[in-house]
CSV table of C-alpha atoms in Angstrom, one decimal:
chain,number,residue,atom,x,y,z
A,1,ARG,CA,-15.1,3.1,-7.7
A,2,PRO,CA,-14.5,6.5,-9.4
A,3,VAL,CA,-15.8,9.6,-7.6
A,4,ASN,CA,-18.3,11.4,-9.9
A,5,ARG,CA,-18.0,8.3,-12.2
A,6,GLY,CA,-15.6,10.0,-14.6
A,7,ASN,CA,-12.8,7.8,-16.1
A,8,ASN,CA,-10.1,10.1,-14.8
A,9,ALA,CA,-11.8,11.0,-11.5
A,10,PRO,CA,-10.3,10.1,-8.1
A,11,ARG,CA,-11.4,6.9,-6.6
A,12,GLY,CA,-12.7,6.1,-3.1
A,13,ILE,CA,-14.4,3.5,-0.9
A,14,GLU,CA,-17.5,3.4,1.3
A,15,PHE,CA,-19.7,5.6,-0.9
A,16,ASP,CA,-22.9,7.3,0.3
A,17,ASP,CA,-24.9,7.9,-2.8
A,18,GLN,CA,-27.4,10.1,-1.0
A,19,THR,CA,-24.8,12.6,0.1
A,20,GLY,CA,-22.2,11.9,-2.5
A,21,SER,CA,-19.5,11.4,0.1
A,22,TYR,CA,-16.9,8.7,0.6
A,23,LEU,CA,-13.9,7.9,2.8
A,24,HIS,CA,-10.5,9.4,2.4
A,25,ASN,CA,-7.5,7.6,3.7
A,26,GLU,CA,-7.1,10.1,6.6
A,27,GLN,CA,-10.7,9.3,7.7
A,28,LEU,CA,-10.2,5.5,8.0
A,29,ALA,CA,-9.2,5.4,11.6
A,30,ALA,CA,-12.1,7.5,12.7
A,31,ALA,CA,-14.5,5.5,10.7
A,32,LEU,CA,-13.4,2.3,12.4
A,33,ALA,CA,-13.1,3.7,15.9
A,34,ALA,CA,-14.1,1.1,18.5
A,35,PRO,CA,-13.5,0.5,22.2
A,36,SER,CA,-10.8,-2.0,21.2
A,37,PRO,CA,-9.1,-2.8,17.9
A,38,LEU,CA,-10.9,-5.1,15.5
A,39,ASP,CA,-9.4,-8.5,14.9
A,40,VAL,CA,-9.2,-8.3,11.1
A,41,VAL,CA,-10.0,-5.6,8.5
A,42,ILE,CA,-10.2,-6.9,5.0
A,43,MET,CA,-10.2,-4.5,2.1
A,44,ASP,CA,-12.2,-5.8,-0.9
A,45,ALA,CA,-11.3,-2.8,-3.0
A,46,SER,CA,-8.6,-1.9,-5.5
A,47,LEU,CA,-5.0,-0.8,-4.5
A,48,MET,CA,-5.6,-0.6,-0.8
A,49,GLN,CA,-2.6,-2.5,0.6
A,50,MET,CA,-0.4,0.6,0.8
A,51,ALA,CA,1.8,1.9,3.5
A,52,GLU,CA,-0.4,5.0,3.7
A,53,VAL,CA,-3.5,2.9,4.4
A,54,ALA,CA,-1.7,0.6,6.8
A,55,ASP,CA,-0.3,3.5,8.8
A,56,GLU,CA,-3.8,5.0,9.2
A,57,LEU,CA,-5.2,1.7,10.5
A,58,ARG,CA,-2.2,0.6,12.7
A,59,ASP,CA,-4.2,1.2,15.9
A,60,SER,CA,-7.6,0.1,14.5
A,61,CYS,CA,-7.1,-3.6,13.9
A,62,HIS,CA,-4.8,-6.5,14.7
A,63,TYR,CA,-4.5,-7.6,11.0
A,64,LEU,CA,-5.0,-5.9,7.7
A,65,VAL,CA,-5.7,-7.9,4.5
A,66,GLY,CA,-5.8,-6.4,1.1
A,67,SER,CA,-4.4,-6.2,-2.4
A,68,GLU,CA,-1.7,-4.0,-3.9
A,69,GLU,CA,-3.2,-4.6,-7.4
A,70,SER,CA,-6.8,-4.1,-8.4
A,71,PRO,CA,-8.8,-7.3,-7.7
A,72,PRO,CA,-11.1,-8.6,-10.4
A,73,ALA,CA,-14.3,-6.6,-10.8
A,74,SER,CA,-16.3,-9.3,-9.2
A,75,GLY,CA,-14.4,-8.9,-5.9
A,76,TYR,CA,-13.4,-11.6,-3.5
A,77,PRO,CA,-14.6,-15.2,-4.1
A,78,TYR,CA,-16.3,-15.3,-0.8
A,79,GLN,CA,-17.6,-18.8,-1.1
A,80,LEU,CA,-14.0,-19.9,-1.3
A,81,ILE,CA,-12.2,-17.7,1.2
A,82,TRP,CA,-14.8,-18.3,3.9
A,83,ALA,CA,-15.1,-22.0,3.3
A,84,PRO,CA,-12.5,-23.0,6.0
A,85,LEU,CA,-14.2,-20.7,8.6
A,86,LEU,CA,-17.6,-22.0,7.8
A,87,ALA,CA,-16.3,-25.5,8.2
A,88,ASP,CA,-14.5,-24.7,11.5
A,89,GLY,CA,-15.8,-21.8,13.5
A,90,THR,CA,-12.9,-22.1,15.9
A,91,ARG,CA,-10.3,-20.7,13.4
A,92,THR,CA,-8.3,-17.9,14.8
A,93,PRO,CA,-7.9,-14.4,13.3
A,94,GLU,CA,-4.5,-15.4,12.0
A,95,GLN,CA,-5.8,-18.5,10.4
A,96,VAL,CA,-8.7,-16.6,8.8
A,97,CYS,CA,-6.1,-14.1,7.3
A,98,ARG,CA,-4.1,-16.9,5.9
A,99,ASP,CA,-7.2,-18.5,4.5
A,100,VAL,CA,-8.1,-15.3,2.6
A,101,VAL,CA,-4.7,-14.8,1.1
A,102,ASP,CA,-4.2,-18.5,0.2
A,103,GLN,CA,-7.6,-19.1,-1.2
A,104,TYR,CA,-7.7,-15.9,-3.1
A,105,VAL,CA,-4.3,-16.4,-4.8
A,106,ARG,CA,-4.8,-20.2,-5.4
A,107,ASN,CA,-8.2,-19.7,-7.0
A,108,LEU,CA,-7.7,-16.6,-9.0
A,109,GLY,CA,-3.9,-16.4,-9.5
A,110,GLY,CA,-3.9,-18.8,-12.4
A,111,THR,CA,-6.2,-16.7,-14.6
A,112,VAL,CA,-5.4,-13.1,-13.7
A,113,ALA,CA,-2.6,-11.2,-12.1
A,114,VAL,CA,-3.5,-10.9,-8.4
A,115,THR,CA,-1.8,-9.8,-5.2
A,116,GLN,CA,-2.9,-10.4,-1.6
A,117,SER,CA,-1.2,-10.0,1.7
A,118,ALA,CA,-2.0,-9.9,5.4
A,119,LEU,CA,-0.2,-7.5,7.7
A,120,THR,CA,0.3,-7.9,11.5
A,121,MET,CA,-0.4,-4.3,12.7
A,122,SER,CA,1.7,-4.5,15.8
A,123,HIS,CA,4.7,-4.5,13.5
A,124,MET,CA,3.6,-1.3,11.8
A,125,PRO,CA,5.5,1.1,14.2
A,126,ALA,CA,8.8,-0.6,13.4
A,127,LEU,CA,8.1,-0.6,9.6
A,128,VAL,CA,7.1,3.1,9.7
A,129,THR,CA,10.3,3.8,11.5
A,130,ALA,CA,12.3,2.0,8.9
A,131,ILE,CA,10.5,3.8,6.1
A,132,ASN,CA,11.3,7.1,7.8
A,133,ALA,CA,15.0,6.3,8.0
A,134,TYR,CA,15.0,5.2,4.4
A,135,ALA,CA,13.4,8.4,3.3
A,136,GLN,CA,16.0,10.4,5.1
A,137,ALA,CA,18.7,8.4,3.5
A,138,LEU,CA,17.2,9.0,0.0
A,139,HIS,CA,17.0,12.7,0.8
A,140,ASP,CA,20.6,12.8,1.8
A,141,ALA,CA,21.7,10.8,-1.2
A,142,ASP,CA,19.8,12.9,-3.8
A,143,ALA,CA,22.8,15.2,-4.6
A,144,THR,CA,24.9,12.2,-5.5
A,145,PHE,CA,22.4,9.6,-6.9
A,146,HIS,CA,19.5,11.7,-8.1
A,147,ALA,CA,19.4,10.2,-11.6
A,148,GLN,CA,19.9,6.6,-10.3
A,149,ILE,CA,17.1,7.0,-7.7
A,150,LEU,CA,14.7,8.5,-10.3
A,151,ALA,CA,15.5,5.7,-12.7
A,152,ALA,CA,14.7,3.2,-10.0
A,153,ARG,CA,11.4,4.9,-9.4
A,154,ASP,CA,10.5,4.9,-13.0
A,155,ALA,CA,11.2,1.2,-13.3
A,156,THR,CA,9.4,0.1,-10.1
A,157,LEU,CA,6.4,-2.2,-10.5
A,158,ARG,CA,3.2,-0.1,-10.6
A,159,TYR,CA,-0.4,-1.1,-10.1
A,160,GLY,CA,-3.7,-0.4,-11.8
A,161,VAL,CA,-2.0,-0.1,-15.2
A,162,GLY,CA,-4.8,-1.9,-17.0
A,163,HIS,CA,-7.6,0.3,-15.7
A,164,SER,CA,-6.7,4.0,-15.8
A,165,PRO,CA,-2.9,4.3,-15.9
A,166,ASP,CA,-2.8,8.0,-15.3
A,167,LEU,CA,-4.7,7.6,-12.0
A,168,TYR,CA,-2.3,5.1,-10.6
A,169,GLU,CA,1.1,6.2,-11.9
A,170,GLY,CA,2.5,6.5,-8.3
A,171,ASP,CA,1.0,3.3,-6.9
A,172,ARG,CA,4.2,1.2,-6.8
A,173,ASP,CA,5.7,-1.8,-4.8
A,174,LEU,CA,7.8,-0.7,-1.9
A,175,LEU,CA,10.4,-3.4,-1.9
A,176,ASP,CA,10.7,-3.5,-5.7
A,177,PHE,CA,11.8,0.2,-5.4
A,178,VAL,CA,14.1,-0.5,-2.5
A,179,ASN,CA,15.8,-3.3,-4.5
A,180,ARG,CA,16.2,-1.2,-7.6
A,181,VAL,CA,17.7,1.7,-5.6
A,182,SER,CA,20.2,-0.6,-4.0
A,183,ALA,CA,21.2,-2.1,-7.4
A,184,ASN,CA,21.3,1.3,-9.2
A,185,THR,CA,23.4,3.2,-6.7
A,186,GLY,CA,25.5,0.5,-5.0
A,187,ASP,CA,25.6,2.9,-2.0
A,188,ALA,CA,26.2,1.2,1.3
A,189,THR,CA,24.1,3.6,3.3
A,190,LEU,CA,21.1,3.2,1.0
A,191,GLN,CA,21.5,-0.5,0.9
A,192,ALA,CA,21.6,-0.7,4.7
A,193,ALA,CA,18.5,1.5,5.1
A,194,GLY,CA,16.8,-0.5,2.4
A,195,ALA,CA,17.6,-3.8,4.1
A,196,ALA,CA,16.0,-2.4,7.3
A,197,VAL,CA,12.8,-1.7,5.4
A,198,THR,CA,12.9,-5.2,3.9
A,199,ALA,CA,13.4,-6.8,7.3
A,200,ALA,CA,10.6,-4.8,8.9
A,201,LEU,CA,8.1,-5.6,6.1
A,202,GLN,CA,9.0,-9.3,6.2
A,203,ALA,CA,8.4,-9.2,10.0
A,204,ALA,CA,5.0,-7.5,9.5
A,205,LEU,CA,3.8,-9.9,6.8
A,206,LEU,CA,1.7,-12.6,8.3
A,207,ASP,CA,1.1,-14.0,4.8
A,208,GLU,CA,1.6,-12.9,1.2
A,209,GLY,CA,0.9,-14.3,-2.2
A,210,ASN,CA,0.8,-13.1,-5.8
A,211,SER,CA,0.8,-14.0,-9.4
A,212,LEU,CA,2.5,-10.7,-10.4
A,213,ALA,CA,6.3,-10.8,-10.4
A,214,GLY,CA,7.9,-7.9,-8.5
A,215,SER,CA,5.1,-7.7,-5.8
A,216,HIS,CA,6.2,-8.0,-2.2
A,217,GLY,CA,3.0,-7.4,-0.2
A,218,LEU,CA,3.0,-3.6,0.3
A,219,ALA,CA,2.8,-0.6,-2.0
A,220,ILE,CA,3.7,3.1,-1.4
A,221,PHE,CA,3.0,6.4,-3.2
A,222,LEU,CA,5.9,6.9,-5.6
A,223,PRO,CA,4.5,9.6,-8.0
A,224,ASP,CA,6.1,11.3,-11.0
A,225,ALA,CA,6.8,15.0,-10.8
A,226,GLY,CA,3.4,16.1,-12.1
A,227,ASP,CA,1.4,13.9,-9.8
A,228,TRP,CA,3.4,14.9,-6.8
A,229,SER,CA,2.9,18.6,-7.5
A,230,SER,CA,-0.8,18.2,-7.9
A,231,LEU,CA,-1.4,15.6,-5.1
A,232,ARG,CA,1.2,16.5,-2.4
A,233,SER,CA,-1.3,18.6,-0.4
A,234,ALA,CA,-3.8,15.8,-0.2
A,235,TRP,CA,-1.1,13.2,0.5
A,236,ASN,CA,0.2,15.4,3.3
A,237,LEU,CA,-3.1,15.0,5.2
A,238,GLN,CA,-2.2,11.4,5.9
A,239,ARG,CA,-0.6,10.0,9.0
A,240,LEU,CA,2.4,8.7,7.0
A,241,SER,CA,3.3,12.3,6.1
A,242,ARG,CA,3.6,13.1,9.8
A,243,ASP,CA,5.3,9.8,10.8
A,244,THR,CA,8.0,9.8,8.1
A,245,ALA,CA,10.1,12.0,5.9
A,246,TRP,CA,8.7,10.4,2.7
A,247,GLY,CA,7.1,13.6,1.6
A,248,THR,CA,10.2,15.6,2.4
A,249,TRP,CA,12.2,13.3,0.2
A,250,LEU,CA,9.7,13.6,-2.7
A,251,ASP,CA,9.9,17.3,-2.4
A,252,LYS,CA,13.7,17.0,-2.7
A,253,LEU,CA,13.5,14.6,-5.6
A,254,TYR,CA,11.3,17.0,-7.6
A,255,GLY,CA,12.9,20.3,-6.6
A,256,LEU,CA,10.1,21.5,-4.3
A,257,GLY,CA,12.1,21.6,-1.1
A,258,PRO,CA,15.6,21.7,0.4
């Protein structure tokens, strides 16, 4: 929900109304710290299935379930997604994740645009490595393909449009962007680096379903120039900033760095 309740205010999760505090992405791992990783973390909140969130939680759980798009305001249909587990208490964490994805999309996907995916977190290091190499390739290709890459970004599927579009301008599907860059540039290096991202994400996806064309199970921050200028300091607090060159590439794209 919105912080300070304004229509154009930032959004967060796990609110404490007494103190007015809430969780930032970079605080997620500390909040879920435990002697051993949790089996499953399920995010019943808008726009949480992003590379930034998954990277923060890569050591906190074995599986992460969430939505790229904003779920309906009523949240998950718990009576449906938990029905298989209630009927069979021996279901494994993997089966529970598939139940959530399948039941959610099957029961809601025919009436509203929904997305849902389950990530196997042991595959996150390989995916982050691929994203890092892709960001470096984008950075190196900027001088030649700046206009084509920017056009791909502008055309990439974005989420939260029906709620407060200005808030979510940069929340976009990772593989839709990769595919558009490959098509726009025709560059072999970018295509190879993009294919590595695609393969790594496909390996990480335990299950994925949607009723929104162009969705592939994981979003990433792809802001316009104004949002990057105003939000880059906050974004750089996240683990993905340290683990990849994504922020360095965005600086290059918008003339804020070499």
